[in-house]
Short mmCIF file of C-alpha atoms and ligand atoms in Angstrom, two decimals:
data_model
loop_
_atom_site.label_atom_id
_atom_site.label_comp_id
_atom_site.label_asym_id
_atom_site.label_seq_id
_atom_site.Cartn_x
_atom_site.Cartn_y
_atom_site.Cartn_z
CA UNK A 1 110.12 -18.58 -7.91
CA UNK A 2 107.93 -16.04 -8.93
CA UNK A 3 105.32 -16.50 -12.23
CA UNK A 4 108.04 -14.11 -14.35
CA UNK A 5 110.89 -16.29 -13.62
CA UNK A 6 109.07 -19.64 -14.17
CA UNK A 7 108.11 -18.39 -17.32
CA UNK A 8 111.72 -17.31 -18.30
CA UNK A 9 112.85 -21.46 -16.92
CA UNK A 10 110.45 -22.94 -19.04
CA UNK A 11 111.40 -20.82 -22.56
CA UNK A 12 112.09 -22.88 -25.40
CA UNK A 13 114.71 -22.01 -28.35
CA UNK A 14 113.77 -23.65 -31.54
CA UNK A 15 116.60 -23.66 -34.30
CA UNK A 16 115.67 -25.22 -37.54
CA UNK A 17 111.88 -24.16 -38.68
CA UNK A 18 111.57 -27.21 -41.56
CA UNK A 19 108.55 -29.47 -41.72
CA UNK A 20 109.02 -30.90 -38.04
CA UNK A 21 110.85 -28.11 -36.23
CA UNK A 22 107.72 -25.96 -36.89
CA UNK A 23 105.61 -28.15 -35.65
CA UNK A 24 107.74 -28.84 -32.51
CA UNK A 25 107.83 -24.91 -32.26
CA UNK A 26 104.27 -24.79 -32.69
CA UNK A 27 103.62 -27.38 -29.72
CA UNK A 28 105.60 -25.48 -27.62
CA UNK A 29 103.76 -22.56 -27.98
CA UNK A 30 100.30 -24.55 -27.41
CA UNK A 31 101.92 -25.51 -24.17
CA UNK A 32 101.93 -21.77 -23.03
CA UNK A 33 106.15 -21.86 -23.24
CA UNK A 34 108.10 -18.68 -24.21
CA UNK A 35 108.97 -19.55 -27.60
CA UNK A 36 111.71 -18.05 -29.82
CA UNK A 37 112.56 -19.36 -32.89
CA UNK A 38 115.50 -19.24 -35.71
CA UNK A 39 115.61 -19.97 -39.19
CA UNK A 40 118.63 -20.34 -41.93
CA UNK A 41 115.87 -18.38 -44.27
CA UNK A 42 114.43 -15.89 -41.34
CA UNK A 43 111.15 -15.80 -44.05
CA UNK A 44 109.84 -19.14 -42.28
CA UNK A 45 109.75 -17.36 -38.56
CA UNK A 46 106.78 -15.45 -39.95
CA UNK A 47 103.96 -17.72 -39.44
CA UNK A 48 104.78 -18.58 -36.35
CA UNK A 49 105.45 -15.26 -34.98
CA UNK A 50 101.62 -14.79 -36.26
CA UNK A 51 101.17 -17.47 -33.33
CA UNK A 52 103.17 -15.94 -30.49
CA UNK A 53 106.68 -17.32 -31.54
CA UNK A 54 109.55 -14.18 -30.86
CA UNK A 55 111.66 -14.97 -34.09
CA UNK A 56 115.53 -14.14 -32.73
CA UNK A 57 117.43 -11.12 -34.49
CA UNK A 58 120.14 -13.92 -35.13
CA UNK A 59 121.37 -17.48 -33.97
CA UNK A 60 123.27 -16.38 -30.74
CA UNK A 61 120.47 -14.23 -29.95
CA UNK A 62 118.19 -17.53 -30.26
CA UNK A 63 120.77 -19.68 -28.36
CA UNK A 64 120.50 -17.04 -25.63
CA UNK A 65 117.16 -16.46 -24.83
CA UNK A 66 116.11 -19.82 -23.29
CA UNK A 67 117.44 -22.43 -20.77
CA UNK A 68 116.61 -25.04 -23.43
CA UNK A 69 117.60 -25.53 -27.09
CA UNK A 70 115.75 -27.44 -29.55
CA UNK A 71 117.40 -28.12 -32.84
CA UNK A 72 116.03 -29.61 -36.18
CA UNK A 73 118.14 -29.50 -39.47
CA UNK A 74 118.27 -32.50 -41.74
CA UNK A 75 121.40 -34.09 -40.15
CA UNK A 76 124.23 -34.03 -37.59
CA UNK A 77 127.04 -32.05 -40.45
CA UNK A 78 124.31 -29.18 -40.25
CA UNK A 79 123.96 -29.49 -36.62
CA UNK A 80 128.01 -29.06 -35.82
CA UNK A 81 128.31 -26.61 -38.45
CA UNK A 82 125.97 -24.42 -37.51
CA UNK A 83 126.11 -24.87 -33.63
CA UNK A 84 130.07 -25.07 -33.44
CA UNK A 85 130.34 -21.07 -33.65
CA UNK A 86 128.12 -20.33 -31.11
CA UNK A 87 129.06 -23.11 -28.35
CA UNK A 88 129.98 -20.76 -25.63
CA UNK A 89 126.83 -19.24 -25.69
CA UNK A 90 125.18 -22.78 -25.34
CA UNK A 91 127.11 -23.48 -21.79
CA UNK A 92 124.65 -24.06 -18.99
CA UNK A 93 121.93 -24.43 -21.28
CA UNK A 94 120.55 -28.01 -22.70
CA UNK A 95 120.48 -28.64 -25.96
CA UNK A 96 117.82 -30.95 -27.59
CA UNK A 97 118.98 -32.27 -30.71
CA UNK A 98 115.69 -33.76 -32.58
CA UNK A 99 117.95 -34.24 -35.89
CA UNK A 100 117.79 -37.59 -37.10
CA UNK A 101 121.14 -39.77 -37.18
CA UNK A 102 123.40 -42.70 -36.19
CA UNK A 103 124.48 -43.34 -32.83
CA UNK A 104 127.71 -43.03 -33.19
CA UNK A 105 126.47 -39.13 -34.47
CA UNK A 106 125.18 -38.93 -31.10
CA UNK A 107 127.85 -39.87 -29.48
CA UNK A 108 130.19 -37.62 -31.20
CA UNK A 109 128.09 -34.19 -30.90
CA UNK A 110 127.62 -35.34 -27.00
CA UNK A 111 131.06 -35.41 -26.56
CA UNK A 112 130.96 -31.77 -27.96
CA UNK A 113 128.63 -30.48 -26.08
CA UNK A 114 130.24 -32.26 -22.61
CA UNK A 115 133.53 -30.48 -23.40
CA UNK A 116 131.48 -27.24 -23.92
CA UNK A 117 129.69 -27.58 -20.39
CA UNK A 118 126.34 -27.82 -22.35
CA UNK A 119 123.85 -30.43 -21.20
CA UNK A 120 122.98 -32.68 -23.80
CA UNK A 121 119.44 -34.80 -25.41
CA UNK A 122 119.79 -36.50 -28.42
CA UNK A 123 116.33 -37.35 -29.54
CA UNK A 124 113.92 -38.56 -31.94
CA UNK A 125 110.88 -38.02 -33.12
CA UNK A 126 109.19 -41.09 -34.09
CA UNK A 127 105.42 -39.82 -35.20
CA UNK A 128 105.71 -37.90 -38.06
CA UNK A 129 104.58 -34.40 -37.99
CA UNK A 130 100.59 -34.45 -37.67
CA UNK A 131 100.84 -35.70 -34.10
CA UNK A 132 103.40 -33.39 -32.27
CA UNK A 133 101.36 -31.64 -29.56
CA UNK A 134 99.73 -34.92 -28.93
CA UNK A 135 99.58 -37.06 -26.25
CA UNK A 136 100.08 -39.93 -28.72
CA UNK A 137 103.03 -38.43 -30.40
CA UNK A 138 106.04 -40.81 -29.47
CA UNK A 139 109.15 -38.49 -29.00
CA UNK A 140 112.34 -40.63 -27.19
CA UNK A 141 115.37 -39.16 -25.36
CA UNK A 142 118.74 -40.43 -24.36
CA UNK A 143 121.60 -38.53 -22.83
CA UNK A 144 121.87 -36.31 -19.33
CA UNK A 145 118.99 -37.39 -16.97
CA UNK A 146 119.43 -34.12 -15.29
CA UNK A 147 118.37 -32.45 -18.08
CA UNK A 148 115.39 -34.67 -18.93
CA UNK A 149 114.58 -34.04 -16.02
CA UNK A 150 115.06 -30.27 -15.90
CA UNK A 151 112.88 -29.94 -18.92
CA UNK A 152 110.35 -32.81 -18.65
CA UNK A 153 107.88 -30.25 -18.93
CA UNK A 154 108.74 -28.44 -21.67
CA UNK A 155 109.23 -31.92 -23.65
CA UNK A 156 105.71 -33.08 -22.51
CA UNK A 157 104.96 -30.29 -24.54
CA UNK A 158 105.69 -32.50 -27.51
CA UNK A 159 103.73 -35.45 -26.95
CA UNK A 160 104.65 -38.87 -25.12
CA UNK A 161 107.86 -37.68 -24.04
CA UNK A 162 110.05 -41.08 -23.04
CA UNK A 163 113.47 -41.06 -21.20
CA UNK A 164 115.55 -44.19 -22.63
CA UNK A 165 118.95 -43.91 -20.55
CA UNK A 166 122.21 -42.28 -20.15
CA UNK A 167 123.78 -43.62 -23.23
CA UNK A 168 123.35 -41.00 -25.88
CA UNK A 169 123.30 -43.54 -28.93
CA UNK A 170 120.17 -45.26 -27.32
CA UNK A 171 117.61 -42.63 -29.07
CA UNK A 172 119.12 -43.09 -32.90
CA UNK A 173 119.29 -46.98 -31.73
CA UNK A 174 115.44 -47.18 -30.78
CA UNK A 175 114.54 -44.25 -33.72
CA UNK A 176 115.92 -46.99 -36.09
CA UNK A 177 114.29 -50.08 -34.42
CA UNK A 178 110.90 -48.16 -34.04
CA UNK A 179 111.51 -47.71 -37.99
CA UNK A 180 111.48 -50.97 -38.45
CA UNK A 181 108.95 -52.66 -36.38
CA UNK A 182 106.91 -50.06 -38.23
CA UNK A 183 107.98 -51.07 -41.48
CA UNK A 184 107.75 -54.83 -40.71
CA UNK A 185 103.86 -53.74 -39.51
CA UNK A 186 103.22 -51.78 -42.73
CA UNK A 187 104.56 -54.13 -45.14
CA UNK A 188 102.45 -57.01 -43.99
CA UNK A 189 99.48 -54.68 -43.76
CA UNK A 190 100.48 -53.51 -47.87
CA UNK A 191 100.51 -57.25 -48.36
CA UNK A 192 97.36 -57.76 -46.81
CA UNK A 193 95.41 -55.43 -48.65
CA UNK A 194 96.73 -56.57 -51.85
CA UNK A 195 95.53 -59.95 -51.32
CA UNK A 196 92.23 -59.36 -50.01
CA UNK A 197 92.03 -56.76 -53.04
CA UNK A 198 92.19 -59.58 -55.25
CA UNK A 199 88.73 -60.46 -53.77
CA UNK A 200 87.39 -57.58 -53.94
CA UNK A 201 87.73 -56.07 -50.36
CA UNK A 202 88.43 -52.77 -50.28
CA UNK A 203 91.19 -51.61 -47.79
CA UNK A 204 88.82 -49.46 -45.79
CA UNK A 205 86.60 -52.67 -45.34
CA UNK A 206 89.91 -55.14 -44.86
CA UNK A 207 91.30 -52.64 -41.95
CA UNK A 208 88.13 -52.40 -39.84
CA UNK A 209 88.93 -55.82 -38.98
CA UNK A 210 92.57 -55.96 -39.25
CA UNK A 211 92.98 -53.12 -36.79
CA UNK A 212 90.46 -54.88 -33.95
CA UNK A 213 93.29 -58.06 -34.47
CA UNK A 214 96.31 -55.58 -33.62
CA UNK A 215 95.70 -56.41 -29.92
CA UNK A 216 96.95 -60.12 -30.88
CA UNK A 217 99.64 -58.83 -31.88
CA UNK A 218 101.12 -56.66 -29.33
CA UNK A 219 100.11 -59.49 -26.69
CA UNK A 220 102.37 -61.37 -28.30
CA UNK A 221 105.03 -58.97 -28.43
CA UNK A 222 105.01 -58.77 -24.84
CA UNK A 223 105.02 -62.31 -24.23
CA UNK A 224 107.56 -63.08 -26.69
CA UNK A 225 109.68 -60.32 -25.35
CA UNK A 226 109.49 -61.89 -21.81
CA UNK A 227 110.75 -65.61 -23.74
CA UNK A 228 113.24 -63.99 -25.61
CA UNK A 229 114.51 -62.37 -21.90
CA UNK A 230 114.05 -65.43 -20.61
CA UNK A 231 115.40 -68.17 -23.28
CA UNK A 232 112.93 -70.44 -23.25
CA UNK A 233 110.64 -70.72 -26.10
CA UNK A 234 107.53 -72.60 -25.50
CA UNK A 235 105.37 -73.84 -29.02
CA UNK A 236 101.97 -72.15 -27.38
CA UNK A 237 101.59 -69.79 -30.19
CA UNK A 238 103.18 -72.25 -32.78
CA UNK A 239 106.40 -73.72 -33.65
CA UNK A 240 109.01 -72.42 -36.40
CA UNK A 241 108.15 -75.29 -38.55
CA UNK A 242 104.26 -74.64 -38.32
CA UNK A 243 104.53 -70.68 -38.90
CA UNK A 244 107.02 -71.98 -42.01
CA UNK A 245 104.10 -74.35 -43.26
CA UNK A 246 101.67 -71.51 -42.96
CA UNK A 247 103.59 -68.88 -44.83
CA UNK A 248 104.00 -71.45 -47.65
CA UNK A 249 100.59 -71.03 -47.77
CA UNK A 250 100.64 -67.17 -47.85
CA UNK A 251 103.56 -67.38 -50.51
CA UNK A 252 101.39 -69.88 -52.66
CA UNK A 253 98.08 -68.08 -52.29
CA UNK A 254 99.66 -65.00 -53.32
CA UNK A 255 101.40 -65.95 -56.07
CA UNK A 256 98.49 -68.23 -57.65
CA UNK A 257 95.92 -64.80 -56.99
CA UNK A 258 98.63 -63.15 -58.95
CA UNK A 259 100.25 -60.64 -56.78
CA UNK A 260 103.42 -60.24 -55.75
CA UNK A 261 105.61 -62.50 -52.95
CA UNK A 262 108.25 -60.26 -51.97
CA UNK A 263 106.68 -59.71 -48.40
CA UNK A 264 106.20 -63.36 -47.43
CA UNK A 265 108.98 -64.87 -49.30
CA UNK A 266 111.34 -62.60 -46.90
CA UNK A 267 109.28 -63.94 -43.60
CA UNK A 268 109.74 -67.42 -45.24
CA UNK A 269 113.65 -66.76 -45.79
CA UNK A 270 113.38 -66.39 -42.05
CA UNK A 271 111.74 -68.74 -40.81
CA UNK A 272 114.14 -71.28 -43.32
CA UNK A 273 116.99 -70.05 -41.53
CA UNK A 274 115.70 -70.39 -38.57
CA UNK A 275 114.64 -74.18 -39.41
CA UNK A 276 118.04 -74.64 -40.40
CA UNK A 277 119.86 -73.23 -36.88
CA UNK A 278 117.61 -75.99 -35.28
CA UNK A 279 114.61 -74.32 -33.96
CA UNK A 280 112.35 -76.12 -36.24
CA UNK A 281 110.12 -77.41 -33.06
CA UNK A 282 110.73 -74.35 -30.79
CA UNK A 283 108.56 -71.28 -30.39
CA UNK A 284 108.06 -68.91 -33.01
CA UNK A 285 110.06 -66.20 -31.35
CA UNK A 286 113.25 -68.35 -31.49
CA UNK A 287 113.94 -66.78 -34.84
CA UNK A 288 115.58 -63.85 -33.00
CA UNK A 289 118.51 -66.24 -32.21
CA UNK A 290 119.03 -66.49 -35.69
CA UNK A 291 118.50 -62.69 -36.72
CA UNK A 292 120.58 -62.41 -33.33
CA UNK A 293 123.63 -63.95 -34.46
CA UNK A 294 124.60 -61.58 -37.40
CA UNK A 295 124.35 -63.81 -40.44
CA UNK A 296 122.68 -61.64 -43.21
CA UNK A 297 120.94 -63.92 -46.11
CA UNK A 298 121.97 -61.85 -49.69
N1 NAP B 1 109.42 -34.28 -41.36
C1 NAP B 1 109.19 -35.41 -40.67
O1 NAP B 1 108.13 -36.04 -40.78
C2 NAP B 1 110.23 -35.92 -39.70
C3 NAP B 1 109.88 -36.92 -38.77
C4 NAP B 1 110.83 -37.42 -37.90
C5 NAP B 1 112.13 -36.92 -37.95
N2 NAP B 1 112.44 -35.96 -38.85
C6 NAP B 1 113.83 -35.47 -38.86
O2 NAP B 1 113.86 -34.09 -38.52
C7 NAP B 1 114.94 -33.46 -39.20
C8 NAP B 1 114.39 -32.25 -39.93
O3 NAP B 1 113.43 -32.71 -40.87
P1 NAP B 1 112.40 -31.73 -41.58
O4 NAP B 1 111.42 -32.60 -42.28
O5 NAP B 1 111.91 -30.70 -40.63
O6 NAP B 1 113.37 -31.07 -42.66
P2 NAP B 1 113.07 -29.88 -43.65
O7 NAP B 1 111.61 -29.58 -43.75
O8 NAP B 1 113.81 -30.19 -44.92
O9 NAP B 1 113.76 -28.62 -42.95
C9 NAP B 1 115.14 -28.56 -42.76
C10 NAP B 1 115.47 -27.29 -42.00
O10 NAP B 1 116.86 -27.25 -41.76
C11 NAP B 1 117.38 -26.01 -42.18
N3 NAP B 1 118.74 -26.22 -42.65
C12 NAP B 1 119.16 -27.12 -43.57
N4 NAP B 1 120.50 -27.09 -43.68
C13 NAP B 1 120.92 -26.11 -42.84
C14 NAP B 1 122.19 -25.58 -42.51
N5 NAP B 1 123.32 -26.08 -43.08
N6 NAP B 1 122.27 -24.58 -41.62
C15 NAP B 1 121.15 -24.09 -41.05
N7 NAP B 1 119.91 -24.54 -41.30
C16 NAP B 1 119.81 -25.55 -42.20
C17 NAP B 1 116.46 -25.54 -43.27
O11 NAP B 1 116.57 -24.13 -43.37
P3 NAP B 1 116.11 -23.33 -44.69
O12 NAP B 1 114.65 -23.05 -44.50
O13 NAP B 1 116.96 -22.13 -44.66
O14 NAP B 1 116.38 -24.22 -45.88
C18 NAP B 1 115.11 -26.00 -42.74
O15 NAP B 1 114.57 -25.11 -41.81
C19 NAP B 1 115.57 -34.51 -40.12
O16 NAP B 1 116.71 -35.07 -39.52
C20 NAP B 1 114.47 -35.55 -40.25
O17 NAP B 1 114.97 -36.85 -40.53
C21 NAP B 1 111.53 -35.43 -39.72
#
């Protein structure tokens, strides 16, 4: 393959030029790829065509000008409308679908593109915007493995590119997990900064050493994922009953320092429940058995 064609194989189509499909555009383009992009309002092509994008006459013109096809609207309706008109024009092409959904969205617009001969990557983008282009920007994939594969490149291009499986739901299934680990992280951390607030740390001064403890944390993730796997859980890094008895203390600190207890009094819900399915003496991570089994406390 000559330096022309390899050029042409690694063009990128980006359809959708919102917050995050300009900045996926934009990484593209930093990558060196062949980069043409659409837009619903054509008006938000212009800045990147400033930076070497080749904004498309129209949408089959886009769909047409590159092996690969990255799309971005705010959800799946847009994605079927919009893309439903011009499937034959999509066949033998992949289509990236970075719109966020539910897997069984995924599964459904897979199934569309299969009958259309199209080869197809739900994904998700799980670092906001500021990080795309970065090696540090998370982006996960799920779908044909040929076509990961095909394209690994370009989707490098994007940041810490990660292949989850076959199964097309398993990127909206890991974009919503990642959503919450993060959430589970940030809402002790807002907790955390209230309290210390209340003696007169300031957050800047509380996170120095708050971020040098994160490694404790994802060591334990790692070893609790391996008990978890393995379902045995061993009281080395504390029993239900004594992480209960310590967020009593968190719940009664906080309240007595006057702030609020909604973070720890759901942790303490928990670990309650978990108490109550009989894991009071095992490990810690034993409360997954009772998340696990469905039961939602209202
Ligand atoms: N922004 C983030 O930080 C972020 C992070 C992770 C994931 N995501 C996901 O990425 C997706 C896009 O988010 P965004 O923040 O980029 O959204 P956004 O800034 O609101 O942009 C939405 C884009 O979709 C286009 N659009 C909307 N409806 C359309 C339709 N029916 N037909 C054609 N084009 C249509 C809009 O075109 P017009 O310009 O013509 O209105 C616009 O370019 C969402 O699913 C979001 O959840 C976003």
């Amino acid at each position: 393959m000559n330096e022309n064609e390899k050029h042409e194989q690694s063009a990128v189509s980006v359809i959708g030029l919102g917050q995050l499909g300009t900045r996926l555009a934009q990484a593209f383009l930093g990558a060196g790829h062949a980069t043409t992009v659409w837009n619903r309002t054509a008006a938000k092509a212009d800045a990147l065509a400033a930076q070497g994008a080749v904004p498309a006459a129209g949408l089959a013109a886009a769909v047409a000008a590159s092996p690969l096809v990255v799309v971005c609207l705010p959800d799946y309706a847009a994605v079927e409308g919009l893309l439903g008109p011009v499937a034959d024009r999509l066949r033998g092409r992949t289509l990236v679908n970075l719109t966020s959904g539910t897997p069984q969205d995924a599964v459904r617009v897979a199934g569309w593109a299969a009958e259309h001969g199209v080869g197809y990557l739900d994904g998700a983008a799980m670092s906001g915007t500021r990080l795309v282009g970065r090696p540090e920007a998370l982006f996960v994939f799920s779908g044909s493995e040929g076509a990961f594969a095909a394209h690994r490149e370009e989707l490098a291009s994007l940041g810490n590119s990660v292949y989850l499986g076959g199964d097309p739901a398993l990127a909206p299934v890991y974009d919503t997990a990642l959503f919450g680990l993060v959430w589970g992280a940030l809402a002790g951390f807002y907790h955390s900064v209230a309290l210390v607030g209340t003696a007169g740390v300031d957050p800047t001064v509380f996170t120095a050493v708050a971020r040098e403890h994160m490694s404790f944390v994802t060591s334990l993730m790692t070893e609790h994922a391996r008990q978890i796997e393995d379902g045995g859980f061993p009281d080395d890094d504390g029993t239900v009953e004594v992480h209960r008895a310590a967020m009593d203390h968190l719940v009664h600190t906080s309240g007595s320092r006057g702030i609020g207890t909604d973070v720890p009094d759901l942790f303490k819900t928990l670990l309650e429940r978990a108490s109550a399915d009989g894991h009071g003496t095992s490990g810690v991570a034993s409360v997954v058995a009772t998340i696990a089994k469905g039961e939602r406390n209202v």
